GROMACS .gro file of C-alpha atoms in nm:
model
  311
    1VAL     CA    1  11.005   0.532  -3.973
    2LEU     CA    2  10.946   0.226  -3.761
    3LYS     CA    3  11.075  -0.114  -3.830
    4THR     CA    4  11.000  -0.364  -3.553
    5ASP     CA    5  10.961  -0.767  -3.489
    6ALA     CA    6  10.655  -0.867  -3.229
    7THR     CA    7  10.627  -1.155  -3.088
    8LEU     CA    8  10.322  -1.298  -2.911
    9LEU     CA    9  10.287  -1.543  -2.619
   10ALA     CA   10   9.907  -1.632  -2.587
   11ASN     CA   11   9.719  -1.513  -2.290
   12ARG     CA   12  10.078  -1.364  -2.137
   13HIS     CA   13  10.205  -1.069  -2.298
   14ILE     CA   14  10.362  -0.932  -2.651
   15GLN     CA   15  10.700  -0.877  -2.696
   16LEU     CA   16  10.806  -0.604  -2.934
   17ASN     CA   17  11.146  -0.535  -3.081
   18GLY     CA   18  11.253  -0.255  -3.353
   19GLU     CA   19  11.363   0.094  -3.401
   20VAL     CA   20  11.228   0.430  -3.484
   21GLY     CA   21  11.433   0.643  -3.721
   22PHE     CA   22  11.330   1.029  -3.813
   23GLN     CA   23  11.492   1.201  -4.079
   24LYS     CA   24  11.457   1.606  -4.077
   25ILE     CA   25  11.117   1.585  -3.919
   26ASN     CA   26  10.865   1.891  -3.864
   27ALA     CA   27  10.575   1.819  -3.673
   28ALA     CA   28  10.270   2.043  -3.432
   29TYR     CA   29  10.110   1.961  -3.165
   30GLY     CA   30   9.830   2.212  -3.158
   31LYS     CA   31   9.945   2.572  -3.161
   32ASP     CA   32  10.198   2.570  -2.828
   33LEU     CA   33  10.392   2.266  -2.909
   34LYS     CA   34  10.646   2.244  -3.280
   35ILE     CA   35  10.923   2.020  -3.335
   36ARG     CA   36  11.152   2.119  -3.587
   37ASP     CA   37  11.450   1.910  -3.791
   38LEU     CA   38  11.406   1.581  -3.596
   39ARG     CA   39  11.671   1.343  -3.702
   40GLY     CA   40  11.834   1.013  -3.524
   41LYS     CA   41  11.688   0.658  -3.401
   42ILE     CA   42  11.580   0.535  -3.088
   43LYS     CA   43  11.639   0.159  -3.038
   44PHE     CA   44  11.360  -0.014  -2.847
   45ASP     CA   45  11.207  -0.391  -2.637
   46LYS     CA   46  10.879  -0.360  -2.490
   47LYS     CA   47  10.680  -0.588  -2.350
   48LEU     CA   48  10.292  -0.549  -2.300
   49LEU     CA   49  10.141  -0.788  -2.045
   50LEU     CA   50   9.778  -0.906  -2.116
   51ASP     CA   51   9.683  -1.004  -1.786
   52LYS     CA   52   9.663  -0.742  -1.496
   53THR     CA   53   9.738  -0.993  -1.273
   54GLN     CA   54  10.148  -1.052  -1.380
   55VAL     CA   55  10.222  -0.693  -1.296
   56LYS     CA   56  10.506  -0.705  -1.047
   57THR     CA   57  10.694  -0.390  -0.964
   58LEU     CA   58  10.994  -0.344  -1.178
   59PRO     CA   59  11.336  -0.340  -1.083
   60ALA     CA   60  11.577  -0.078  -1.052
   61ASP     CA   61  11.832  -0.151  -1.275
   62PHE     CA   62  12.131   0.027  -1.290
   63ALA     CA   63  12.166   0.352  -1.484
   64ALA     CA   64  12.481   0.515  -1.537
   65GLY     CA   65  12.329   0.862  -1.625
   66ARG     CA   66  12.134   0.878  -1.264
   67LYS     CA   67  12.489   0.731  -1.056
   68GLY     CA   68  12.654   1.074  -1.179
   69PHE     CA   69  12.906   0.976  -1.347
   70PHE     CA   70  12.798   0.934  -1.714
   71ASN     CA   71  12.975   1.255  -1.834
   72GLN     CA   72  13.339   0.983  -1.807
   73LEU     CA   73  13.150   0.716  -1.972
   74ARG     CA   74  12.969   0.920  -2.230
   75GLU     CA   75  13.209   0.988  -2.531
   76PHE     CA   76  13.200   0.557  -2.537
   77SER     CA   77  12.847   0.540  -2.582
   78ARG     CA   78  12.665   0.410  -2.851
   79ARG     CA   79  12.374   0.675  -2.763
   80LYS     CA   80  12.503   0.956  -2.786
   81ASN     CA   81  12.314   1.192  -2.983
   82ALA     CA   82  12.108   0.951  -3.091
   83VAL     CA   83  11.863   1.179  -3.181
   84THR     CA   84  11.908   1.546  -3.201
   85LEU     CA   85  11.657   1.842  -3.268
   86GLY     CA   86  11.693   2.158  -3.427
   87SER     CA   87  11.453   2.343  -3.214
   88LEU     CA   88  11.146   2.267  -2.991
   89GLN     CA   89  10.912   2.552  -2.982
   90ALA     CA   90  10.661   2.478  -2.573
   91GLY     CA   91  10.452   2.853  -2.567
   92ARG     CA   92  10.674   3.155  -2.625
   93HIS     CA   93  10.971   2.992  -2.541
   94ARG     CA   94  11.211   2.803  -2.759
   95VAL     CA   95  11.478   2.534  -2.713
   96SER     CA   96  11.705   2.467  -2.988
   97ASN     CA   97  12.042   2.251  -3.089
   98ILE     CA   98  11.901   1.992  -2.886
   99GLY     CA   99  12.078   1.658  -2.872
  100LEU     CA  100  11.962   1.326  -2.701
  101ASP     CA  101  12.125   1.024  -2.577
  102ILE     CA  102  11.811   0.816  -2.573
  103TYR     CA  103  11.700   0.454  -2.553
  104PHE     CA  104  11.415   0.279  -2.449
  105LYS     CA  105  11.398  -0.070  -2.252
  106ASP     CA  106  11.173  -0.248  -2.022
  107ASN     CA  107  10.920   0.010  -2.061
  108ARG     CA  108  11.115   0.312  -1.950
  109LEU     CA  109  11.250   0.543  -2.105
  110PHE     CA  110  11.588   0.750  -2.065
  111VAL     CA  111  11.791   1.052  -2.177
  112GLU     CA  112  12.114   0.973  -2.005
  113LYS     CA  113  12.188   1.330  -2.174
  114PHE     CA  114  12.061   1.587  -2.291
  115LEU     CA  115  12.222   1.948  -2.452
  116ALA     CA  116  12.072   2.216  -2.550
  117GLU     CA  117  12.057   2.587  -2.559
  118VAL     CA  118  11.782   2.819  -2.416
  119LEU     CA  119  11.728   3.181  -2.330
  120GLY     CA  120  12.120   3.202  -2.412
  121ALA     CA  121  12.180   2.974  -2.176
  122SER     CA  122  12.388   2.609  -2.203
  123LEU     CA  123  12.173   2.317  -2.035
  124GLY     CA  124  12.285   1.978  -1.950
  125GLY     CA  125  12.083   1.716  -1.736
  126ASN     CA  126  11.891   1.397  -1.793
  127LEU     CA  127  11.472   1.312  -1.819
  128PHE     CA  128  11.358   0.903  -1.753
  129VAL     CA  129  11.009   0.829  -1.750
  130THR     CA  130  10.899   0.521  -1.588
  131GLN     CA  131  10.655   0.325  -1.338
  132THR     CA  132  10.590   0.341  -1.023
  133ALA     CA  133  10.362   0.220  -0.746
  134GLN     CA  134  10.105   0.560  -0.820
  135GLY     CA  135  10.171   0.533  -1.237
  136PRO     CA  136  10.455   0.679  -1.502
  137GLU     CA  137  10.596   0.934  -1.376
  138LEU     CA  138  10.873   1.190  -1.557
  139HIS     CA  139  11.201   1.254  -1.372
  140PHE     CA  140  11.379   1.606  -1.544
  141SER     CA  141  11.714   1.745  -1.395
  142THR     CA  142  11.906   2.002  -1.556
  143GLU     CA  143  12.205   2.240  -1.471
  144PHE     CA  144  12.199   2.548  -1.634
  145ALA     CA  145  12.418   2.887  -1.693
  146GLY     CA  146  12.435   3.216  -1.893
  147LEU     CA  147  12.008   3.210  -1.849
  148ASP     CA  148  11.857   3.559  -1.895
  149PHE     CA  149  11.622   3.696  -1.679
  150ASN     CA  150  11.458   3.947  -1.881
  151ARG     CA  151  11.377   3.673  -2.131
  152LEU     CA  152  11.232   3.393  -1.895
  153VAL     CA  153  10.995   3.645  -1.744
  154ASN     CA  154  10.883   3.813  -2.069
  155ARG     CA  155  10.987   4.147  -1.928
  156PRO     CA  156  11.217   4.443  -2.106
  157PRO     CA  157  11.555   4.482  -1.935
  158PRO     CA  158  11.592   4.780  -1.697
  159SER     CA  159  11.811   5.070  -1.813
  160GLY     CA  160  12.191   5.056  -1.776
  161ARG     CA  161  12.441   4.749  -1.750
  162ARG     CA  162  12.334   4.536  -1.542
  163ASP     CA  163  12.385   4.158  -1.485
  164SER     CA  164  12.098   3.987  -1.567
  165THR     CA  165  12.203   3.651  -1.575
  166LEU     CA  166  12.142   3.335  -1.364
  167ALA     CA  167  12.295   2.992  -1.301
  168GLY     CA  168  12.154   2.695  -1.050
  169ASN     CA  169  11.986   2.381  -1.151
  170VAL     CA  170  11.706   2.205  -1.195
  171GLN     CA  171  11.464   1.916  -1.097
  172VAL     CA  172  11.173   1.835  -1.183
  173GLY     CA  173  10.905   1.527  -1.127
  174PHE     CA  174  10.585   1.493  -1.274
  175GLN     CA  175  10.326   1.184  -1.197
  176ILE     CA  176  10.179   1.141  -1.568
  177SER     CA  177   9.843   0.959  -1.428
  178GLN     CA  178   9.728   1.229  -1.232
  179GLY     CA  179   9.643   1.421  -1.574
  180GLY     CA  180   9.466   1.257  -1.814
  181ARG     CA  181   9.239   1.320  -2.171
  182GLY     CA  182   8.998   1.626  -2.116
  183ARG     CA  183   9.159   1.703  -1.753
  184ARG     CA  184   9.347   2.001  -1.643
  185ILE     CA  185   9.736   1.960  -1.548
  186ALA     CA  186   9.748   2.076  -1.177
  187LEU     CA  187  10.060   2.254  -1.065
  188ASP     CA  188  10.018   2.031  -0.733
  189GLN     CA  189  10.096   1.764  -1.027
  190LEU     CA  190  10.447   1.889  -1.027
  191ILE     CA  191  10.741   1.862  -0.776
  192ALA     CA  192  11.021   2.057  -0.813
  193LYS     CA  193  11.324   2.183  -0.667
  194ILE     CA  194  11.498   2.483  -0.808
  195THR     CA  195  11.841   2.634  -0.683
  196LEU     CA  196  12.003   3.006  -0.808
  197THR     CA  197  12.388   2.969  -0.731
  198HIS     CA  198  12.414   3.273  -0.931
  199LEU     CA  199  12.231   3.594  -0.969
  200GLY     CA  200  12.319   3.933  -0.897
  201LYS     CA  201  12.156   4.176  -0.685
  202ASP     CA  202  11.901   4.376  -0.897
  203VAL     CA  203  11.816   3.998  -1.080
  204LEU     CA  204  11.708   3.860  -0.715
  205ASP     CA  205  11.535   4.212  -0.620
  206ARG     CA  206  11.314   4.218  -0.934
  207LEU     CA  207  11.258   3.822  -0.887
  208LEU     CA  208  11.112   3.879  -0.569
  209LEU     CA  209  10.859   4.169  -0.695
  210TYR     CA  210  10.782   3.891  -1.014
  211LEU     CA  211  10.663   3.667  -0.742
  212ASP     CA  212  10.499   3.942  -0.531
  213PRO     CA  213  10.402   4.228  -0.740
  214GLU     CA  214  10.123   4.336  -0.459
  215GLU     CA  215  10.419   4.346  -0.217
  216SER     CA  216  10.192   4.139   0.044
  217LYS     CA  217  10.430   3.904   0.125
  218PRO     CA  218  10.608   4.044   0.456
  219ALA     CA  219  10.940   3.815   0.389
  220LEU     CA  220  10.992   3.899   0.058
  221VAL     CA  221  10.940   4.264   0.109
  222ASP     CA  222  11.199   4.248   0.398
  223THR     CA  223  11.475   4.019   0.167
  224ARG     CA  224  11.396   4.326  -0.103
  225ALA     CA  225  11.462   4.569   0.214
  226LYS     CA  226  11.793   4.359   0.330
  227LEU     CA  227  11.974   4.368  -0.058
  228LYS     CA  228  12.033   4.747  -0.004
  229LEU     CA  229  12.320   4.575   0.251
  230ALA     CA  230  12.388   4.285   0.107
  231SER     CA  231  12.424   4.016  -0.176
  232PRO     CA  232  12.271   3.729  -0.289
  233HIS     CA  233  12.468   3.411  -0.228
  234ARG     CA  234  12.212   3.147  -0.333
  235VAL     CA  235  11.807   3.108  -0.367
  236LEU     CA  236  11.654   2.746  -0.304
  237MET     CA  237  11.322   2.759  -0.467
  238THR     CA  238  11.091   2.396  -0.395
  239LEU     CA  239  10.725   2.353  -0.533
  240GLU     CA  240  10.553   2.054  -0.382
  241ASN     CA  241  10.162   1.977  -0.334
  242GLY     CA  242  10.074   2.308  -0.498
  243ASN     CA  243  10.290   2.478  -0.186
  244LEU     CA  244  10.587   2.712  -0.249
  245ASN     CA  245  10.941   2.697   0.003
  246LEU     CA  246  11.157   3.013  -0.072
  247GLU     CA  247  11.479   3.014   0.089
  248VAL     CA  248  11.716   3.264   0.008
  249TRP     CA  249  12.090   3.354   0.153
  250LEU     CA  250  12.272   3.689   0.112
  251TYR     CA  251  12.624   3.799   0.217
  252ASN     CA  252  12.649   4.086   0.422
  253LYS     CA  253  12.931   4.326   0.262
  254LEU     CA  254  13.010   4.517   0.570
  255THR     CA  255  13.044   4.203   0.790
  256GLY     CA  256  13.172   3.970   0.534
  257GLY     CA  257  12.929   3.677   0.652
  258ILE     CA  258  12.609   3.495   0.513
  259PHE     CA  259  12.308   3.512   0.665
  260LYS     CA  260  11.963   3.363   0.569
  261ALA     CA  261  11.692   3.586   0.463
  262PRO     CA  262  11.366   3.546   0.620
  263GLU     CA  263  11.213   3.198   0.499
  264LEU     CA  264  10.884   3.200   0.320
  265LYS     CA  265  10.644   2.848   0.400
  266ARG     CA  266  10.391   2.710   0.254
  267ILE     CA  267  10.257   2.987  -0.036
  268PRO     CA  268   9.957   2.832  -0.234
  269VAL     CA  269  10.055   2.914  -0.561
  270THR     CA  270   9.742   2.926  -0.673
  271SER     CA  271   9.723   3.305  -0.464
  272MET     CA  272  10.058   3.379  -0.723
  273LYS     CA  273   9.955   3.559  -1.070
  274PRO     CA  274  10.281   3.412  -1.204
  275PHE     CA  275  10.248   3.078  -1.108
  276ARG     CA  276   9.850   3.142  -1.223
  277GLU     CA  277  10.027   3.211  -1.572
  278PHE     CA  278  10.245   2.964  -1.556
  279ALA     CA  279  10.012   2.632  -1.510
  280ASP     CA  280   9.808   2.769  -1.845
  281GLN     CA  281  10.164   2.762  -1.997
  282LEU     CA  282  10.172   2.366  -1.824
  283GLN     CA  283   9.892   2.261  -2.037
  284VAL     CA  284  10.141   2.210  -2.291
  285LEU     CA  285  10.209   1.881  -2.119
  286SER     CA  286   9.887   1.751  -2.151
  287LYS     CA  287   9.922   1.704  -2.542
  288MET     CA  288  10.241   1.432  -2.432
  289GLN     CA  289  10.036   1.249  -2.169
  290ASP     CA  290   9.867   0.997  -2.369
  291ALA     CA  291  10.224   0.924  -2.528
  292LEU     CA  292  10.383   0.929  -2.255
  293GLN     CA  293  10.127   0.681  -2.017
  294ALA     CA  294  10.182   0.444  -2.381
  295ILE     CA  295  10.529   0.437  -2.339
  296SER     CA  296  10.619   0.383  -1.947
  297ALA     CA  297  10.240   0.104  -1.987
  298GLN     CA  298  10.355  -0.247  -1.870
  299GLY     CA  299  10.025  -0.425  -2.013
  300ILE     CA  300   9.727  -0.349  -2.238
  301GLU     CA  301   9.337  -0.479  -2.172
  302PHE     CA  302   9.070  -0.481  -2.339
  303ASP     CA  303   8.712  -0.342  -2.231
  304SER     CA  304   8.413  -0.424  -2.259
  305GLU     CA  305   8.350  -0.200  -2.579
  306GLY     CA  306   8.627  -0.371  -2.722
  307LYS     CA  307   8.873  -0.018  -2.679
  308MET     CA  308   9.239  -0.133  -2.553
  309ARG     CA  309   9.344   0.016  -2.243
  310PHE     CA  310   9.750   0.053  -2.097
  311PHE     CA  311   9.798  -0.077  -1.814
   0.00000   0.00000   0.00000
């Protein structure tokens, strides 16, 4: 259900105010993206400029969720669980029991807090779609605990009782305007930082083998060998400009100290099979690009053929 008021100021802007309501909605975008049991409402106010010369740099408004202490304020927020989803299916991965503290203001979409369950883990984090000088960007941050590594990589668990869970945090930035209708989303559009604070020795060994199934990266082969006398302490993976950096810290069982294993630096992810598979799954986002462009647009214009374009 859409309720909106529109005000037009000739040759300057259109002001939209209202709310979008959902009641037990099920939807699908192609065969890879499915939404089940969408409920709630989103209030919005949006100004669309009619003159591109009026575009200004957006102010950096205060947002409690981005300052790190929103958890203390959440119980008093009118936006708590403003929208809920029974499940979101993206490719072979399913996220369920999703709650979103969501609102839309000044041409920016804010999810100050979200809670969900995926692959046996509990997730919590935030998401923002904002305008930058380079165009609209999506920023995503989450912390997780109890993530099942076997289900993540779609591999059967090994024999015996071994700890296959992961805990840590993920930060992702995605520049929406680099894609576009009909264009494939490339991994170099993503900036990602993944920190693993809990993982077992067997999971780290399997993770390194998953990243290097041909065992062609000396740094990863050497780190796997060191696991005979050490256990994982922390793992940091960064992805930027299509290159992967991997840092691993291990705990030496003999000396009791923590040391850093050989670092993997600036490896093109196109040379690694798991990332090529991930790039295929990433195309699910292409179905959202037009919507995200519209959400973060500062204005509209019409070309010589009368077709509307966002800017």
